């Protein structure tokens, strides 16, 4: 699969340079991977490295297996992984999900190509 990753987080003192998000994503994306696992691994790594109040990783990917065989329909799949102690706070959750949504108006973090 190929696609785009969206990352949103609320720092808790520590921040990360934008290029480091893309590098960390590449570490996990290089191995044979499932889209859901990739999102969870990236969210967990960011949660452990930064100890943010909350972090969200949204992945939107085009799966060639869907378009070349099987249903033969071009489509994308979106997955979201949330982590952090405040991820269940409704206000923070809404902002995180807005930050990783395709149509979101709130840019909290970088986007990187898968």
C-alpha angles and dihedrals in degrees: 000000000000130000149109133303122211120196127192126174143163107227120227097200099304123084132183129220113252095244090056091064091057092046092051090049090052091053091060097034095056094071125071101279149177116226093234093049092047092055093047093047093050093046092048093048092050090047092052096043099045105021089215124183086247139343133196129193118193121189124193112186140174111222113209092199088067095050102038101039137007111027093007089214123130108233142149129225124212124204129177130198121193127195138166139077094276098044091110094053103110095221095048092042091053092050092047093049090046089051094054097038120105093233096036118133094203116085109197100156147000130295120217134188117246 
